[in-house]
Amino acid sequence: MATRMTENGVSTCRKAGSEQFEKFQTGFGRRKRTLVQYDYRAYDGELFSCVAPTLEECRRKCNGWLSAKGRRHSDE
């Protein structure tokens, strides 16, 4: 699968405090689902990545990850 979010399997989300996302479809026929791939690079350089049905769900997961680590999202 070609994607603008990766180069040779490595995330292109390099700038601290930035996020990237893109929608893709999985399955075929009636079983086709649209999902969102999401990457967020924290200010300390750590990368959060997930796949969820919606962008809002991805951001909710990211915020949970950040709060568990005692950090905040860049836009808060």
CSV table of N, CA, C and O in Angstrom, one decimal:
chain,number,residue,atom,x,y,z
A,1,MET,N,0.8,-1.2,0.0
A,1,MET,CA,0.0,0.0,0.0
A,1,MET,C,0.9,1.2,0.0
A,1,MET,O,1.7,1.4,0.9
A,2,ALA,N,0.8,2.1,-1.0
A,2,ALA,CA,1.5,3.3,-1.0
A,2,ALA,C,0.9,4.4,-0.1
A,2,ALA,O,-0.4,4.5,0.0
A,3,THR,N,1.7,5.1,0.6
A,3,THR,CA,1.2,6.0,1.6
A,3,THR,C,2.1,7.2,1.7
A,3,THR,O,3.3,7.1,1.5
A,4,ARG,N,1.6,8.4,1.9
A,4,ARG,CA,2.4,9.6,2.1
A,4,ARG,C,3.0,9.7,3.5
A,4,ARG,O,3.8,10.5,3.8
A,5,MET,N,2.5,8.8,4.4
A,5,MET,CA,2.9,8.9,5.8
A,5,MET,C,4.1,8.1,6.1
A,5,MET,O,4.7,8.3,7.2
A,6,THR,N,4.6,7.3,5.2
A,6,THR,CA,5.8,6.5,5.5
A,6,THR,C,6.7,6.5,4.3
A,6,THR,O,6.3,6.7,3.2
A,7,GLU,N,8.0,6.3,4.6
A,7,GLU,CA,9.1,6.1,3.6
A,7,GLU,C,9.8,4.9,4.1
A,7,GLU,O,10.4,4.9,5.2
A,8,ASN,N,9.8,3.9,3.3
A,8,ASN,CA,10.5,2.6,3.6
A,8,ASN,C,10.0,2.1,5.0
A,8,ASN,O,10.8,1.6,5.8
A,9,GLY,N,8.7,2.3,5.3
A,9,GLY,CA,8.2,1.8,6.5
A,9,GLY,C,8.4,2.6,7.8
A,9,GLY,O,8.0,2.2,8.9
A,10,VAL,N,9.0,3.8,7.6
A,10,VAL,CA,9.3,4.7,8.7
A,10,VAL,C,8.4,5.9,8.6
A,10,VAL,O,8.2,6.5,7.5
A,11,SER,N,7.8,6.4,9.7
A,11,SER,CA,6.9,7.5,9.7
A,11,SER,C,7.6,8.8,9.2
A,11,SER,O,8.8,9.0,9.5
A,12,THR,N,6.9,9.6,8.4
A,12,THR,CA,7.4,10.8,7.9
A,12,THR,C,7.1,12.0,8.9
A,12,THR,O,7.4,13.1,8.6
A,13,CYS,N,6.4,11.7,10.0
A,13,CYS,CA,6.1,12.7,11.0
A,13,CYS,C,7.3,13.0,11.8
A,13,CYS,O,7.6,12.3,12.8
A,14,ARG,N,8.0,14.0,11.5
A,14,ARG,CA,9.3,14.3,12.1
A,14,ARG,C,9.3,15.5,13.0
A,14,ARG,O,10.1,15.6,13.9
A,15,LYS,N,8.5,16.5,12.7
A,15,LYS,CA,8.5,17.8,13.4
A,15,LYS,C,7.8,17.6,14.8
A,15,LYS,O,6.7,17.0,14.8
A,16,ALA,N,8.5,18.0,15.8
A,16,ALA,CA,7.9,17.9,17.2
A,16,ALA,C,6.6,18.7,17.3
A,16,ALA,O,6.5,19.8,16.8
A,17,GLY,N,5.6,18.0,17.8
A,17,GLY,CA,4.3,18.7,18.0
A,17,GLY,C,3.4,18.6,16.8
A,17,GLY,O,2.3,19.2,16.7
A,18,SER,N,3.8,17.8,15.8
A,18,SER,CA,3.0,17.7,14.5
A,18,SER,C,2.2,16.4,14.5
A,18,SER,O,2.5,15.4,15.2
A,19,GLU,N,1.2,16.4,13.7
A,19,GLU,CA,0.4,15.2,13.5
A,19,GLU,C,0.1,15.0,12.0
A,19,GLU,O,0.1,16.0,11.3
A,20,GLN,N,-0.1,13.7,11.7
A,20,GLN,CA,-0.4,13.4,10.3
A,20,GLN,C,-1.5,12.3,10.4
A,20,GLN,O,-1.5,11.5,11.3
A,21,PHE,N,-2.4,12.3,9.4
A,21,PHE,CA,-3.4,11.3,9.3
A,21,PHE,C,-3.8,11.1,7.9
A,21,PHE,O,-3.7,12.0,7.0
A,22,GLU,N,-4.3,9.9,7.6
A,22,GLU,CA,-4.9,9.7,6.3
A,22,GLU,C,-5.9,8.5,6.4
A,22,GLU,O,-5.8,7.6,7.2
A,23,LYS,N,-6.9,8.6,5.5
A,23,LYS,CA,-7.9,7.6,5.5
A,23,LYS,C,-7.5,6.5,4.5
A,23,LYS,O,-6.9,6.8,3.5
A,24,PHE,N,-7.9,5.2,4.8
A,24,PHE,CA,-7.7,4.2,3.9
A,24,PHE,C,-8.8,3.1,4.0
A,24,PHE,O,-9.6,3.2,5.0
A,25,GLN,N,-9.0,2.3,3.1
A,25,GLN,CA,-10.0,1.3,3.1
A,25,GLN,C,-9.4,-0.1,3.2
A,25,GLN,O,-8.4,-0.4,2.6
A,26,THR,N,-10.1,-0.9,4.0
A,26,THR,CA,-9.6,-2.3,4.1
A,26,THR,C,-10.8,-3.2,3.8
A,26,THR,O,-11.9,-2.8,3.9
A,27,GLY,N,-10.5,-4.4,3.4
A,27,GLY,CA,-11.5,-5.4,3.0
A,27,GLY,C,-11.9,-5.2,1.6
A,27,GLY,O,-11.4,-4.5,0.8
A,28,PHE,N,-13.0,-5.9,1.2
A,28,PHE,CA,-13.5,-5.8,-0.1
A,28,PHE,C,-15.0,-6.1,-0.1
A,28,PHE,O,-15.5,-6.7,0.8
A,29,GLY,N,-15.7,-5.7,-1.2
A,29,GLY,CA,-17.1,-5.9,-1.3
A,29,GLY,C,-17.9,-5.3,-0.2
A,29,GLY,O,-17.6,-4.1,0.1
A,30,ARG,N,-18.8,-6.0,0.4
A,30,ARG,CA,-19.6,-5.4,1.5
A,30,ARG,C,-18.9,-5.2,2.8
A,30,ARG,O,-19.3,-4.5,3.7
A,31,ARG,N,-17.7,-5.9,2.9
A,31,ARG,CA,-17.0,-5.8,4.1
A,31,ARG,C,-15.9,-4.7,4.1
A,31,ARG,O,-15.1,-4.6,5.0
A,32,LYS,N,-16.0,-3.8,3.2
A,32,LYS,CA,-15.1,-2.7,3.1
A,32,LYS,C,-15.3,-1.7,4.2
A,32,LYS,O,-16.4,-1.4,4.5
A,33,ARG,N,-14.2,-1.4,4.9
A,33,ARG,CA,-14.3,-0.4,6.0
A,33,ARG,C,-13.3,0.7,5.8
A,33,ARG,O,-12.2,0.5,5.3
A,34,THR,N,-13.7,1.9,6.2
A,34,THR,CA,-12.8,3.0,6.1
A,34,THR,C,-12.2,3.3,7.5
A,34,THR,O,-12.9,3.3,8.5
A,35,LEU,N,-10.8,3.3,7.6
A,35,LEU,CA,-10.1,3.6,8.8
A,35,LEU,C,-9.2,4.8,8.7
A,35,LEU,O,-8.9,5.2,7.5
A,36,VAL,N,-8.7,5.3,9.8
A,36,VAL,CA,-7.8,6.4,9.8
A,36,VAL,C,-6.5,5.9,10.4
A,36,VAL,O,-6.5,5.4,11.5
A,37,GLN,N,-5.4,6.2,9.7
A,37,GLN,CA,-4.0,6.0,10.3
A,37,GLN,C,-3.6,7.3,10.8
A,37,GLN,O,-3.7,8.3,10.1
A,38,TYR,N,-3.0,7.4,12.0
A,38,TYR,CA,-2.7,8.6,12.7
A,38,TYR,C,-1.3,8.5,13.4
A,38,TYR,O,-1.0,7.5,14.0
A,39,ASP,N,-0.5,9.5,13.1
A,39,ASP,CA,0.8,9.7,13.8
A,39,ASP,C,0.9,11.0,14.5
A,39,ASP,O,0.4,12.0,13.9
A,40,TYR,N,1.4,11.0,15.7
A,40,TYR,CA,1.7,12.3,16.4
A,40,TYR,C,3.1,12.2,17.0
A,40,TYR,O,3.4,11.3,17.7
A,41,ARG,N,3.9,13.2,16.7
A,41,ARG,CA,5.3,13.3,17.2
A,41,ARG,C,5.2,14.3,18.4
A,41,ARG,O,5.0,15.5,18.3
A,42,ALA,N,5.5,13.8,19.6
A,42,ALA,CA,5.5,14.6,20.8
A,42,ALA,C,6.7,15.5,20.8
A,42,ALA,O,7.7,15.3,20.1
A,43,TYR,N,6.7,16.5,21.7
A,43,TYR,CA,7.8,17.5,21.8
A,43,TYR,C,9.1,16.8,22.2
A,43,TYR,O,10.2,17.4,22.0
A,44,ASP,N,9.0,15.7,22.9
A,44,ASP,CA,10.3,15.0,23.3
A,44,ASP,C,10.8,14.1,22.2
A,44,ASP,O,11.8,13.4,22.4
A,45,GLY,N,10.1,14.0,21.1
A,45,GLY,CA,10.5,13.2,20.0
A,45,GLY,C,9.9,11.9,19.9
A,45,GLY,O,10.0,11.2,18.9
A,46,GLU,N,9.1,11.5,20.9
A,46,GLU,CA,8.5,10.2,20.9
A,46,GLU,C,7.3,10.2,19.9
A,46,GLU,O,6.5,11.1,19.9
A,47,LEU,N,7.1,9.1,19.2
A,47,LEU,CA,6.1,8.9,18.2
A,47,LEU,C,4.9,8.1,18.7
A,47,LEU,O,5.1,7.0,19.3
A,48,PHE,N,3.7,8.6,18.6
A,48,PHE,CA,2.4,7.9,18.9
A,48,PHE,C,1.8,7.6,17.5
A,48,PHE,O,1.7,8.5,16.7
A,49,SER,N,1.4,6.3,17.3
A,49,SER,CA,0.8,5.9,16.1
A,49,SER,C,-0.4,5.0,16.4
A,49,SER,O,-0.3,4.1,17.3
A,50,CYS,N,-1.5,5.2,15.7
A,50,CYS,CA,-2.6,4.2,15.9
A,50,CYS,C,-3.5,4.2,14.6
A,50,CYS,O,-3.4,5.1,13.7
A,51,VAL,N,-4.4,3.2,14.6
A,51,VAL,CA,-5.4,3.1,13.5
A,51,VAL,C,-6.7,3.0,14.2
A,51,VAL,O,-6.9,2.2,15.2
A,52,ALA,N,-7.7,3.8,13.8
A,52,ALA,CA,-9.1,3.8,14.4
A,52,ALA,C,-10.1,4.1,13.3
A,52,ALA,O,-9.7,4.6,12.2
A,53,PRO,N,-11.4,3.9,13.6
A,53,PRO,CA,-12.4,4.2,12.6
A,53,PRO,C,-12.6,5.7,12.3
A,53,PRO,O,-12.9,6.0,11.2
A,54,THR,N,-12.3,6.6,13.2
A,54,THR,CA,-12.4,8.0,13.0
A,54,THR,C,-11.2,8.8,13.5
A,54,THR,O,-10.5,8.3,14.3
A,55,LEU,N,-11.0,10.0,13.0
A,55,LEU,CA,-9.9,10.9,13.4
A,55,LEU,C,-10.1,11.3,14.9
A,55,LEU,O,-9.2,11.3,15.6
A,56,GLU,N,-11.4,11.5,15.3
A,56,GLU,CA,-11.7,11.9,16.6
A,56,GLU,C,-11.3,10.8,17.6
A,56,GLU,O,-10.7,11.0,18.7
A,57,GLU,N,-11.5,9.5,17.2
A,57,GLU,CA,-11.1,8.4,18.1
A,57,GLU,C,-9.6,8.3,18.2
A,57,GLU,O,-9.0,8.1,19.2
A,58,CYS,N,-8.9,8.6,17.1
A,58,CYS,CA,-7.4,8.6,17.1
A,58,CYS,C,-6.9,9.7,18.0
A,58,CYS,O,-6.0,9.4,18.8
A,59,ARG,N,-7.5,10.9,17.9
A,59,ARG,CA,-7.0,12.0,18.8
A,59,ARG,C,-7.3,11.7,20.3
A,59,ARG,O,-6.6,12.0,21.2
A,60,ARG,N,-8.5,11.0,20.5
A,60,ARG,CA,-8.8,10.6,21.9
A,60,ARG,C,-7.8,9.6,22.5
A,60,ARG,O,-7.4,9.8,23.6
A,61,LYS,N,-7.4,8.7,21.6
A,61,LYS,CA,-6.3,7.7,22.1
A,61,LYS,C,-5.0,8.4,22.3
A,61,LYS,O,-4.3,8.1,23.3
A,62,CYS,N,-4.7,9.4,21.4
A,62,CYS,CA,-3.4,10.1,21.6
A,62,CYS,C,-3.5,11.0,22.9
A,62,CYS,O,-2.5,11.0,23.6
A,63,ASN,N,-4.6,11.6,23.2
A,63,ASN,CA,-4.7,12.4,24.4
A,63,ASN,C,-4.6,11.5,25.6
A,63,ASN,O,-4.0,11.9,26.6
A,64,GLY,N,-5.1,10.3,25.6
A,64,GLY,CA,-5.0,9.4,26.7
A,64,GLY,C,-3.6,9.0,26.9
A,64,GLY,O,-3.1,8.9,28.0
A,65,TRP,N,-2.8,8.7,25.8
A,65,TRP,CA,-1.4,8.4,25.8
A,65,TRP,C,-0.6,9.5,26.4
A,65,TRP,O,0.2,9.3,27.3
A,66,LEU,N,-0.9,10.8,26.0
A,66,LEU,CA,-0.2,11.9,26.5
A,66,LEU,C,-0.5,12.1,28.0
A,66,LEU,O,0.4,12.4,28.8
A,67,SER,N,-1.7,12.0,28.4
A,67,SER,CA,-2.1,12.3,29.8
A,67,SER,C,-1.4,11.2,30.7
A,67,SER,O,-1.1,11.4,31.8
A,68,ALA,N,-1.3,9.9,30.2
A,68,ALA,CA,-0.7,8.9,31.0
A,68,ALA,C,0.8,9.2,31.2
A,68,ALA,O,1.4,8.7,32.1
A,69,LYS,N,1.4,9.9,30.2
A,69,LYS,CA,2.8,10.2,30.3
A,69,LYS,C,3.0,11.6,31.0
A,69,LYS,O,4.1,12.1,31.1
A,70,GLY,N,1.9,12.3,31.4
A,70,GLY,CA,2.0,13.6,32.0
A,70,GLY,C,2.3,14.7,31.1
A,70,GLY,O,2.8,15.7,31.5
A,71,ARG,N,1.9,14.6,29.8
A,71,ARG,CA,2.1,15.6,28.8
A,71,ARG,C,0.8,16.1,28.3
A,71,ARG,O,-0.2,15.5,28.5
A,72,ARG,N,0.9,17.2,27.5
A,72,ARG,CA,-0.3,17.7,26.8
A,72,ARG,C,-0.1,17.8,25.3
A,72,ARG,O,1.0,17.9,24.9
A,73,HIS,N,-1.2,17.8,24.6
A,73,HIS,CA,-1.2,17.9,23.1
A,73,HIS,C,-0.8,19.3,22.8
A,73,HIS,O,-1.1,20.3,23.5
A,74,SER,N,-0.2,19.5,21.6
A,74,SER,CA,0.3,20.8,21.2
A,74,SER,C,-0.8,21.9,21.1
A,74,SER,O,-0.5,23.1,21.2
A,75,ASP,N,-2.0,21.5,20.7
A,75,ASP,CA,-3.1,22.5,20.5
A,75,ASP,C,-3.9,22.8,21.7
A,75,ASP,O,-4.9,23.4,21.6
A,76,GLU,N,-3.5,22.3,22.9
A,76,GLU,CA,-4.3,22.6,24.1
A,76,GLU,C,-3.6,23.7,24.9
A,76,GLU,O,-2.5,23.9,24.9
